PDB file of C-alpha atoms and ligand atoms in Angstrom:
ATOM      1  CA  MET A   1      10.992  -7.509 -13.188  1.00 46.00           C
ATOM      2  CA  PRO A   2      10.078  -8.543 -16.776  1.00 50.00           C
ATOM      3  CA  LEU A   3      10.457  -5.717 -19.301  1.00 47.00           C
ATOM      4  CA  GLU A   4       6.725  -5.587 -20.127  1.00 51.00           C
ATOM      5  CA  GLN A   5       5.882  -5.014 -16.440  1.00 53.00           C
ATOM      6  CA  ARG A   6       8.229  -2.092 -15.927  1.00 52.00           C
ATOM      7  CA  PRO A   7       6.569   1.292 -15.441  1.00 61.00           C
ATOM      8  CA  VAL A   8       6.504   3.156 -18.780  1.00 66.00           C
ATOM      9  CA  GLY A   9       7.067   6.705 -17.570  1.00 69.00           C
ATOM     10  CA  LYS A  10       5.748   9.391 -15.271  1.00 85.00           C
ATOM     11  CA  LEU A  11       2.029   9.935 -14.994  1.00 92.00           C
ATOM     12  CA  ASN A  12       2.365  12.997 -12.740  1.00 92.00           C
ATOM     13  CA  ARG A  13      -1.364  13.411 -12.387  1.00 95.00           C
ATOM     14  CA  ALA A  14      -4.533  11.856 -11.050  1.00 97.00           C
ATOM     15  CA  VAL A  15      -6.458   9.571 -13.359  1.00 98.00           C
ATOM     16  CA  ILE A  16     -10.081   8.990 -12.381  1.00 98.00           C
ATOM     17  CA  PHE A  17     -12.139   5.984 -13.454  1.00 98.00           C
ATOM     18  CA  LEU A  18     -15.772   7.001 -13.657  1.00 98.00           C
ATOM     19  CA  GLY A  19     -18.501   4.464 -14.383  1.00 98.00           C
ATOM     20  CA  PRO A  20     -21.242   2.360 -12.811  1.00 98.00           C
ATOM     21  CA  PRO A  21     -20.493  -0.561 -10.502  1.00 98.00           C
ATOM     22  CA  GLY A  22     -19.315  -3.515 -12.600  1.00 98.00           C
ATOM     23  CA  SER A  23     -18.160  -1.420 -15.565  1.00 98.00           C
ATOM     24  CA  GLY A  24     -14.568  -2.632 -15.081  1.00 98.00           C
ATOM     25  CA  LYS A  25     -13.030   0.291 -13.169  1.00 98.00           C
ATOM     26  CA  GLY A  26     -11.083  -1.899 -10.744  1.00 98.00           C
ATOM     27  CA  THR A  27      -9.818  -4.237 -13.469  1.00 98.00           C
ATOM     28  CA  GLN A  28      -8.542  -1.383 -15.643  1.00 98.00           C
ATOM     29  CA  ALA A  29      -7.381   0.894 -12.808  1.00 98.00           C
ATOM     30  CA  LYS A  30      -5.094  -1.873 -11.493  1.00 97.00           C
ATOM     31  CA  MET A  31      -3.697  -2.329 -15.008  1.00 97.00           C
ATOM     32  CA  LEU A  32      -3.069   1.389 -15.567  1.00 98.00           C
ATOM     33  CA  ALA A  33      -1.544   1.948 -12.120  1.00 97.00           C
ATOM     34  CA  GLY A  34       0.810  -1.013 -12.681  1.00 96.00           C
ATOM     35  CA  LYS A  35       1.789   0.258 -16.106  1.00 95.00           C
ATOM     36  CA  TYR A  36       2.774   3.686 -14.777  1.00 95.00           C
ATOM     37  CA  GLY A  37       4.087   2.466 -11.406  1.00 95.00           C
ATOM     38  CA  VAL A  38       1.706   4.592  -9.318  1.00 97.00           C
ATOM     39  CA  PRO A  39      -0.749   3.627  -6.544  1.00 98.00           C
ATOM     40  CA  HIS A  40      -4.207   2.287  -7.366  1.00 98.00           C
ATOM     41  CA  LEU A  41      -6.556   4.033  -4.943  1.00 98.00           C
ATOM     42  CA  SER A  42      -9.913   2.311  -4.598  1.00 98.00           C
ATOM     43  CA  THR A  43     -12.073   3.988  -1.952  1.00 98.00           C
ATOM     44  CA  GLY A  44     -14.212   0.818  -1.880  1.00 98.00           C
ATOM     45  CA  ASP A  45     -11.111  -1.266  -1.014  1.00 96.00           C
ATOM     46  CA  MET A  46     -10.050   1.279   1.630  1.00 97.00           C
ATOM     47  CA  LEU A  47     -13.494   1.117   3.244  1.00 98.00           C
ATOM     48  CA  ARG A  48     -13.534  -2.706   3.125  1.00 96.00           C
ATOM     49  CA  GLU A  49     -10.130  -2.694   4.854  1.00 95.00           C
ATOM     50  CA  HIS A  50     -11.575  -0.537   7.631  1.00 97.00           C
ATOM     51  CA  ILE A  51     -14.482  -2.973   7.938  1.00 96.00           C
ATOM     52  CA  ALA A  52     -12.122  -5.986   8.080  1.00 95.00           C
ATOM     53  CA  LYS A  53     -10.072  -4.295  10.809  1.00 97.00           C
ATOM     54  CA  GLY A  54     -13.180  -3.245  12.730  1.00 98.00           C
ATOM     55  CA  THR A  55     -12.168   0.425  12.970  1.00 97.00           C
ATOM     56  CA  PRO A  56     -14.796   3.047  14.008  1.00 96.00           C
ATOM     57  CA  LEU A  57     -14.883   4.210  10.370  1.00 96.00           C
ATOM     58  CA  GLY A  58     -15.471   0.623   9.231  1.00 97.00           C
ATOM     59  CA  LEU A  59     -18.274   0.135  11.761  1.00 97.00           C
ATOM     60  CA  LYS A  60     -19.953   3.286  10.481  1.00 96.00           C
ATOM     61  CA  ALA A  61     -19.510   2.399   6.796  1.00 97.00           C
ATOM     62  CA  LYS A  62     -20.547  -1.272   6.891  1.00 97.00           C
ATOM     63  CA  PRO A  63     -24.358  -0.956   7.181  1.00 97.00           C
ATOM     64  CA  ILE A  64     -24.359   1.803   4.553  1.00 98.00           C
ATOM     65  CA  MET A  65     -22.340  -0.300   2.101  1.00 97.00           C
ATOM     66  CA  ASP A  66     -24.474  -3.373   2.820  1.00 96.00           C
ATOM     67  CA  ARG A  67     -27.522  -1.352   1.766  1.00 96.00           C
ATOM     68  CA  GLY A  68     -25.790  -0.250  -1.448  1.00 97.00           C
ATOM     69  CA  GLU A  69     -25.799   3.435  -0.501  1.00 98.00           C
ATOM     70  CA  LEU A  70     -22.921   5.907  -0.552  1.00 98.00           C
ATOM     71  CA  VAL A  71     -20.818   6.557   2.545  1.00 98.00           C
ATOM     72  CA  PRO A  72     -20.996  10.260   3.601  1.00 98.00           C
ATOM     73  CA  ASP A  73     -18.722  12.631   1.666  1.00 98.00           C
ATOM     74  CA  SER A  74     -16.971  13.834   4.850  1.00 97.00           C
ATOM     75  CA  VAL A  75     -15.811  10.279   5.703  1.00 97.00           C
ATOM     76  CA  VAL A  76     -14.509   9.508   2.212  1.00 98.00           C
ATOM     77  CA  LEU A  77     -12.864  12.898   1.727  1.00 98.00           C
ATOM     78  CA  LYS A  78     -10.854  12.651   4.955  1.00 97.00           C
ATOM     79  CA  MET A  79      -9.693   9.165   3.987  1.00 97.00           C
ATOM     80  CA  VAL A  80      -8.624  10.279   0.489  1.00 98.00           C
ATOM     81  CA  ALA A  81      -6.926  13.489   1.676  1.00 97.00           C
ATOM     82  CA  GLU A  82      -4.769  11.468   4.093  1.00 97.00           C
ATOM     83  CA  ARG A  83      -3.926   8.872   1.476  1.00 97.00           C
ATOM     84  CA  ILE A  84      -2.769  11.151  -1.331  1.00 96.00           C
ATOM     85  CA  GLU A  85      -0.452  13.057   0.995  1.00 94.00           C
ATOM     86  CA  ARG A  86       1.727   9.957   1.338  1.00 96.00           C
ATOM     87  CA  PRO A  87       5.061  10.008  -0.549  1.00 95.00           C
ATOM     88  CA  ASP A  88       4.131   7.112  -2.871  1.00 96.00           C
ATOM     89  CA  CYS A  89       1.542   9.432  -4.479  1.00 96.00           C
ATOM     90  CA  SER A  90       4.052  12.096  -5.478  1.00 93.00           C
ATOM     91  CA  HIS A  91       4.175  10.965  -9.157  1.00 93.00           C
ATOM     92  CA  GLY A  92       0.435  10.532  -9.559  1.00 96.00           C
ATOM     93  CA  PHE A  93      -2.215   7.922  -8.773  1.00 98.00           C
ATOM     94  CA  VAL A  94      -5.230   6.189 -10.236  1.00 98.00           C
ATOM     95  CA  PHE A  95      -8.611   6.580  -8.523  1.00 98.00           C
ATOM     96  CA  ASP A  96     -11.190   3.843  -8.757  1.00 98.00           C
ATOM     97  CA  GLY A  97     -14.625   4.642  -7.336  1.00 98.00           C
ATOM     98  CA  PHE A  98     -13.721   8.201  -6.337  1.00 98.00           C
ATOM     99  CA  PRO A  99     -15.050  10.861  -6.707  1.00 98.00           C
ATOM    100  CA  ARG A 100     -18.658   9.690  -6.589  1.00 98.00           C
ATOM    101  CA  THR A 101     -20.486  12.970  -5.934  1.00 98.00           C
ATOM    102  CA  VAL A 102     -20.111  16.524  -7.214  1.00 98.00           C
ATOM    103  CA  THR A 103     -19.046  17.583  -3.691  1.00 98.00           C
ATOM    104  CA  GLN A 104     -16.246  14.993  -3.760  1.00 98.00           C
ATOM    105  CA  ALA A 105     -15.158  16.128  -7.243  1.00 98.00           C
ATOM    106  CA  LYS A 106     -14.977  19.787  -6.197  1.00 98.00           C
ATOM    107  CA  TYR A 107     -13.015  18.962  -3.061  1.00 98.00           C
ATOM    108  CA  LEU A 108     -10.647  16.751  -5.054  1.00 98.00           C
ATOM    109  CA  GLY A 109     -10.017  19.664  -7.431  1.00 97.00           C
ATOM    110  CA  GLU A 110      -8.932  21.783  -4.440  1.00 97.00           C
ATOM    111  CA  LEU A 111      -6.783  18.999  -2.975  1.00 96.00           C
ATOM    112  CA  LEU A 112      -4.960  18.438  -6.271  1.00 96.00           C
ATOM    113  CA  LYS A 113      -4.325  22.145  -6.689  1.00 95.00           C
ATOM    114  CA  ARG A 114      -2.981  22.388  -3.149  1.00 94.00           C
ATOM    115  CA  GLN A 115      -0.567  19.520  -3.825  1.00 92.00           C
ATOM    116  CA  GLY A 116       0.664  21.060  -7.080  1.00 92.00           C
ATOM    117  CA  PHE A 117      -1.040  18.613  -9.443  1.00 94.00           C
ATOM    118  CA  GLN A 118      -2.670  19.649 -12.677  1.00 93.00           C
ATOM    119  CA  GLN A 119      -6.278  18.834 -13.526  1.00 95.00           C
ATOM    120  CA  PRO A 120      -7.168  15.131 -13.428  1.00 97.00           C
ATOM    121  CA  THR A 121      -7.783  12.936 -16.465  1.00 97.00           C
ATOM    122  CA  VAL A 122     -11.165  11.212 -16.322  1.00 98.00           C
ATOM    123  CA  ILE A 123     -11.870   7.901 -18.074  1.00 98.00           C
ATOM    124  CA  HIS A 124     -15.616   7.410 -18.474  1.00 98.00           C
ATOM    125  CA  MET A 125     -16.492   3.701 -18.706  1.00 98.00           C
ATOM    126  CA  VAL A 126     -19.561   3.701 -20.954  1.00 98.00           C
ATOM    127  CA  ILE A 127     -21.717   0.549 -20.709  1.00 97.00           C
ATOM    128  CA  GLY A 128     -25.354  -0.577 -20.855  1.00 94.00           C
ATOM    129  CA  TYR A 129     -26.871  -1.705 -17.553  1.00 90.00           C
ATOM    130  CA  LEU A 130     -27.898  -5.200 -18.797  1.00 90.00           C
ATOM    131  CA  LEU A 131     -24.250  -6.293 -18.870  1.00 94.00           C
ATOM    132  CA  LEU A 132     -23.627  -5.056 -15.340  1.00 96.00           C
ATOM    133  CA  ILE A 133     -25.810  -7.631 -13.595  1.00 94.00           C
ATOM    134  CA  ARG A 134     -23.784 -10.510 -15.085  1.00 94.00           C
ATOM    135  CA  ARG A 135     -20.514  -8.801 -14.246  1.00 96.00           C
ATOM    136  CA  LEU A 136     -21.498  -8.031 -10.651  1.00 97.00           C
ATOM    137  CA  THR A 137     -23.194 -11.313  -9.712  1.00 96.00           C
ATOM    138  CA  GLY A 138     -20.283 -13.214 -11.307  1.00 96.00           C
ATOM    139  CA  ARG A 139     -17.515 -11.168  -9.655  1.00 97.00           C
ATOM    140  CA  ARG A 140     -15.157 -12.961  -7.271  1.00 98.00           C
ATOM    141  CA  VAL A 141     -12.211 -11.258  -5.556  1.00 97.00           C
ATOM    142  CA  CYS A 142      -9.057 -12.671  -3.986  1.00 96.00           C
ATOM    143  CA  LYS A 143      -9.096 -12.187  -0.201  1.00 92.00           C
ATOM    144  CA  LYS A 144      -5.358 -11.620  -0.120  1.00 94.00           C
ATOM    145  CA  CYS A 145      -4.266  -9.708  -3.241  1.00 94.00           C
ATOM    146  CA  GLY A 146      -7.595  -8.272  -4.480  1.00 94.00           C
ATOM    147  CA  ALA A 147      -7.306  -9.802  -7.981  1.00 95.00           C
ATOM    148  CA  ILE A 148     -10.670  -9.639  -9.746  1.00 96.00           C
ATOM    149  CA  TYR A 149     -12.291 -12.612 -11.520  1.00 97.00           C
ATOM    150  CA  ASN A 150     -15.662 -13.414 -13.041  1.00 97.00           C
ATOM    151  CA  ILE A 151     -17.137 -16.910 -12.813  1.00 97.00           C
ATOM    152  CA  TYR A 152     -18.849 -16.457 -16.201  1.00 95.00           C
ATOM    153  CA  ASP A 153     -16.323 -14.511 -18.267  1.00 91.00           C
ATOM    154  CA  ARG A 154     -12.950 -14.496 -16.469  1.00 94.00           C
ATOM    155  CA  PRO A 155     -12.854 -17.587 -14.244  1.00 97.00           C
ATOM    156  CA  PRO A 156      -9.783 -18.612 -12.254  1.00 97.00           C
ATOM    157  CA  LYS A 157      -7.955 -21.776 -13.383  1.00 98.00           C
ATOM    158  CA  VAL A 158      -9.167 -23.596 -10.245  1.00 97.00           C
ATOM    159  CA  GLU A 159     -12.656 -22.742  -8.979  1.00 97.00           C
ATOM    160  CA  GLY A 160     -12.591 -20.511  -5.893  1.00 97.00           C
ATOM    161  CA  ILE A 161      -8.785 -20.111  -5.900  1.00 98.00           C
ATOM    162  CA  CYS A 162      -6.706 -17.110  -6.992  1.00 98.00           C
ATOM    163  CA  ASP A 163      -4.370 -17.857  -9.927  1.00 98.00           C
ATOM    164  CA  LEU A 164      -1.790 -15.429  -8.558  1.00 97.00           C
ATOM    165  CA  ASP A 165      -1.337 -16.476  -4.930  1.00 96.00           C
ATOM    166  CA  GLY A 166      -3.506 -19.565  -4.361  1.00 97.00           C
ATOM    167  CA  ASP A 167      -5.648 -17.746  -1.795  1.00 97.00           C
ATOM    168  CA  GLU A 168      -9.419 -18.048  -1.483  1.00 97.00           C
ATOM    169  CA  LEU A 169     -11.804 -16.031  -3.664  1.00 98.00           C
ATOM    170  CA  TYR A 170     -14.894 -14.448  -2.119  1.00 96.00           C
ATOM    171  CA  GLN A 171     -18.100 -12.795  -3.267  1.00 96.00           C
ATOM    172  CA  ARG A 172     -18.636  -9.246  -2.017  1.00 95.00           C
ATOM    173  CA  PRO A 173     -21.818  -9.015   0.100  1.00 94.00           C
ATOM    174  CA  ASP A 174     -22.981  -6.041  -1.986  1.00 96.00           C
ATOM    175  CA  ASP A 175     -22.716  -8.083  -5.212  1.00 96.00           C
ATOM    176  CA  ARG A 176     -25.951  -9.914  -4.349  1.00 93.00           C
ATOM    177  CA  GLU A 177     -28.788  -9.086  -6.754  1.00 91.00           C
ATOM    178  CA  GLU A 178     -30.910  -7.313  -4.128  1.00 93.00           C
ATOM    179  CA  VAL A 179     -28.098  -4.841  -3.348  1.00 96.00           C
ATOM    180  CA  ILE A 180     -27.145  -4.234  -6.987  1.00 96.00           C
ATOM    181  CA  LYS A 181     -30.342  -2.267  -7.643  1.00 95.00           C
ATOM    182  CA  PRO A 182     -29.778   0.393  -4.943  1.00 97.00           C
ATOM    183  CA  ARG A 183     -26.128   0.662  -5.996  1.00 97.00           C
ATOM    184  CA  LEU A 184     -27.123   1.405  -9.598  1.00 97.00           C
ATOM    185  CA  HIS A 185     -29.732   3.852  -8.301  1.00 97.00           C
ATOM    186  CA  ALA A 186     -27.077   5.658  -6.220  1.00 98.00           C
ATOM    187  CA  TYR A 187     -24.857   5.806  -9.307  1.00 98.00           C
ATOM    188  CA  ASP A 188     -27.617   7.334 -11.460  1.00 97.00           C
ATOM    189  CA  LYS A 189     -28.639   9.876  -8.885  1.00 98.00           C
ATOM    190  CA  LEU A 190     -25.343  10.967  -7.330  1.00 98.00           C
ATOM    191  CA  THR A 191     -22.426   9.889  -9.557  1.00 98.00           C
ATOM    192  CA  ALA A 192     -23.708  10.115 -13.151  1.00 98.00           C
ATOM    193  CA  PRO A 193     -23.861  13.965 -12.906  1.00 98.00           C
ATOM    194  CA  LEU A 194     -20.037  13.862 -12.790  1.00 98.00           C
ATOM    195  CA  VAL A 195     -20.015  12.918 -16.468  1.00 98.00           C
ATOM    196  CA  SER A 196     -21.277  16.337 -17.516  1.00 98.00           C
ATOM    197  CA  TYR A 197     -19.282  18.024 -14.725  1.00 98.00           C
ATOM    198  CA  TYR A 198     -15.991  16.695 -16.127  1.00 98.00           C
ATOM    199  CA  ARG A 199     -17.101  16.994 -19.754  1.00 97.00           C
ATOM    200  CA  HIS A 200     -17.664  20.730 -19.255  1.00 97.00           C
ATOM    201  CA  LEU A 201     -14.157  20.988 -17.841  1.00 97.00           C
ATOM    202  CA  GLY A 202     -12.820  19.233 -20.975  1.00 96.00           C
ATOM    203  CA  LEU A 203     -11.258  16.430 -18.930  1.00 96.00           C
ATOM    204  CA  LEU A 204     -13.359  13.453 -20.042  1.00 97.00           C
ATOM    205  CA  TYR A 205     -12.294  10.502 -22.234  1.00 97.00           C
ATOM    206  CA  GLU A 206     -15.097   8.123 -23.213  1.00 97.00           C
ATOM    207  CA  VAL A 207     -14.263   4.422 -23.439  1.00 98.00           C
ATOM    208  CA  ASP A 208     -16.557   1.601 -24.616  1.00 98.00           C
ATOM    209  CA  ALA A 209     -16.487  -0.572 -21.490  1.00 98.00           C
ATOM    210  CA  SER A 210     -18.706  -3.292 -22.980  1.00 97.00           C
ATOM    211  CA  LYS A 211     -15.801  -4.657 -25.058  1.00 98.00           C
ATOM    212  CA  SER A 212     -13.367  -7.351 -23.900  1.00 97.00           C
ATOM    213  CA  VAL A 213     -10.871  -6.558 -21.138  1.00 97.00           C
ATOM    214  CA  ALA A 214      -8.023  -6.487 -23.670  1.00 98.00           C
ATOM    215  CA  GLU A 215      -9.880  -4.117 -26.025  1.00 98.00           C
ATOM    216  CA  VAL A 216     -10.895  -1.762 -23.205  1.00 98.00           C
ATOM    217  CA  GLU A 217      -7.304  -1.795 -21.935  1.00 98.00           C
ATOM    218  CA  GLN A 218      -6.035  -0.845 -25.377  1.00 98.00           C
ATOM    219  CA  GLU A 219      -8.484   2.070 -25.670  1.00 97.00           C
ATOM    220  CA  ILE A 220      -7.514   3.363 -22.223  1.00 98.00           C
ATOM    221  CA  CYS A 221      -3.784   3.079 -22.809  1.00 96.00           C
ATOM    222  CA  GLN A 222      -4.113   4.938 -26.116  1.00 95.00           C
ATOM    223  CA  ALA A 223      -6.210   7.692 -24.507  1.00 94.00           C
ATOM    224  CA  VAL A 224      -3.763   8.167 -21.625  1.00 95.00           C
ATOM    225  CA  ALA A 225      -0.690   8.045 -23.870  1.00 92.00           C
ATOM    226  CA  SER A 226      -2.188  10.638 -26.239  1.00 90.00           C
ATOM    227  CA  MET A 227      -3.173  12.838 -23.310  1.00 88.00           C
ATOM    228  CA  LEU A 228       0.350  12.637 -21.853  1.00 87.00           C
ATOM    229  CA  GLY A 229       1.817  13.381 -25.274  1.00 82.00           C
ATOM    230  CA  ALA A 230      -0.375  16.451 -25.551  1.00 69.00           C
ATOM    231  CA  HIS A 231       0.931  17.963 -22.298  1.00 62.00           C
TER     232      HIS A 231
HETATM  233  P1  LIG B   1     -15.929  -2.083 -11.038  1.00 59.93           P
HETATM  234  O1  LIG B   1     -14.629  -1.809 -10.317  1.00 59.93           O
HETATM  235  O2  LIG B   1     -16.296  -1.008 -12.017  1.00 59.93           O
HETATM  236  O3  LIG B   1     -17.061  -2.412 -10.105  1.00 59.93           O
HETATM  237  P2  LIG B   1     -14.618  -4.593 -11.832  1.00 59.93           P
HETATM  238  O4  LIG B   1     -13.343  -4.204 -12.487  1.00 59.93           O
HETATM  239  O5  LIG B   1     -14.550  -5.162 -10.446  1.00 59.93           O
HETATM  240  O6  LIG B   1     -15.698  -3.373 -11.930  1.00 59.93           O
HETATM  241  O7  LIG B   1     -15.331  -5.644 -12.818  1.00 59.93           O
HETATM  242  C1  LIG B   1     -16.615  -6.188 -12.501  1.00 59.93           C
HETATM  243  C2  LIG B   1     -16.671  -7.630 -13.003  1.00 59.93           C
HETATM  244  O8  LIG B   1     -16.654  -7.649 -14.427  1.00 59.93           O
HETATM  245  C3  LIG B   1     -15.514  -8.522 -12.551  1.00 59.93           C
HETATM  246  O9  LIG B   1     -16.013  -9.812 -12.323  1.00 59.93           O
HETATM  247  C4  LIG B   1     -14.543  -8.488 -13.736  1.00 59.93           C
HETATM  248  O10 LIG B   1     -13.769  -9.667 -13.830  1.00 59.93           O
HETATM  249  C5  LIG B   1     -15.509  -8.362 -14.915  1.00 59.93           C
HETATM  250  N1  LIG B   1     -15.003  -7.544 -16.031  1.00 59.93           N
HETATM  251  C6  LIG B   1     -14.308  -6.383 -15.960  1.00 59.93           C
HETATM  252  N2  LIG B   1     -14.079  -5.879 -17.195  1.00 59.93           N
HETATM  253  C7  LIG B   1     -14.664  -6.746 -18.059  1.00 59.93           C
HETATM  254  C8  LIG B   1     -14.797  -6.810 -19.496  1.00 59.93           C
HETATM  255  N3  LIG B   1     -14.285  -5.836 -20.260  1.00 59.93           N
HETATM  256  N4  LIG B   1     -15.463  -7.829 -20.038  1.00 59.93           N
HETATM  257  C9  LIG B   1     -15.993  -8.811 -19.253  1.00 59.93           C
HETATM  258  N5  LIG B   1     -15.909  -8.831 -17.911  1.00 59.93           N
HETATM  259  C10 LIG B   1     -15.255  -7.818 -17.319  1.00 59.93           C
HETATM  260  P1  LIG B   2     -16.833  -0.021  -4.864  1.00 59.93           P
HETATM  261  O1  LIG B   2     -15.820  -0.976  -4.309  1.00 59.93           O
HETATM  262  O2  LIG B   2     -16.214   1.128  -5.582  1.00 59.93           O
HETATM  263  O3  LIG B   2     -17.899  -0.723  -5.670  1.00 59.93           O
HETATM  264  O4  LIG B   2     -17.577   0.613  -3.584  1.00 59.93           O
HETATM  265  C1  LIG B   2     -18.296  -0.199  -2.675  1.00 59.93           C
HETATM  266  C2  LIG B   2     -19.102   0.685  -1.746  1.00 59.93           C
HETATM  267  O5  LIG B   2     -18.242   1.514  -0.970  1.00 59.93           O
HETATM  268  C3  LIG B   2     -20.070   1.674  -2.438  1.00 59.93           C
HETATM  269  O6  LIG B   2     -21.310   1.073  -2.776  1.00 59.93           O
HETATM  270  C4  LIG B   2     -20.215   2.741  -1.343  1.00 59.93           C
HETATM  271  O7  LIG B   2     -21.077   2.319  -0.316  1.00 59.93           O
HETATM  272  C5  LIG B   2     -18.794   2.800  -0.755  1.00 59.93           C
HETATM  273  N1  LIG B   2     -17.953   3.801  -1.461  1.00 59.93           N
HETATM  274  C6  LIG B   2     -16.836   3.543  -2.195  1.00 59.93           C
HETATM  275  N2  LIG B   2     -16.313   4.680  -2.681  1.00 59.93           N
HETATM  276  C7  LIG B   2     -17.134   5.687  -2.266  1.00 59.93           C
HETATM  277  C8  LIG B   2     -17.138   7.084  -2.470  1.00 59.93           C
HETATM  278  N3  LIG B   2     -16.196   7.702  -3.212  1.00 59.93           N
HETATM  279  N4  LIG B   2     -18.129   7.804  -1.879  1.00 59.93           N
HETATM  280  C9  LIG B   2     -19.071   7.220  -1.135  1.00 59.93           C
HETATM  281  N5  LIG B   2     -19.138   5.896  -0.915  1.00 59.93           N
HETATM  282  C10 LIG B   2     -18.168   5.120  -1.463  1.00 59.93           C
END
């Protein structure tokens, strides 16, 4: 493994990426998880895996996700509780797209306490909504490895093909313009209240997510490194 890809140290906590759809949570959560050698836990990816496999959970979630609404808390919480009990999560993990409601955040607090983790660190991806439409309609994802591209701003070298493994790129069904609106509405109504929830707990780091990927990455790495240094 090249030196720059080796994990830098122990995270020993949960890091949460909080922000609207398209703000860059997946892009940066993958980076941070790789840097610290911990799992990247995207509840959206987990649900899409259930859909692809045709499990009962997937069958239940699919129409809800296609409408751009949130899957019920009980479904997501069970899925997350099972996942973070696995041994690969013992040195921490990076959440992307979870928690998304105050109920989920409260339950996560209990789960972390029960597993001996300290309070999570929350990265708030701050961005104006005008940029999100371009990011979401332009997003393409590798079917095999989940690498994230953007046809406008971060295109693959060969159109429709993943740079990393040569597999096909696809457009998520909920990245169509008509589904983006309800998704942003769900964010405003149910997820945005988490900003003040975590701010009151003193756990929130604000990052300007409208900057370039490299600049956002730098801000996040500095915030996490300073937070780890402070503990
Ligand atoms: P989220 O997980 O918050 O929905 P993603 O990480 O999937 O967001 O990013 C959404 C889209 O925006 C993708 O097409 C991605 O390539 C692109 N993107 C992510 N971060 C940036 C950035 N800082 N500048 C420009 N485009 C970005
Ligand atoms: P994402 O991949 O994070 O954009 O999520 C895609 C979709 O999955 C969302 O629009 C929701 O329908 C569903 N979803 C993902 N995470 C959650 C969550 N924590 N709570 C409820 N629904 C979720």
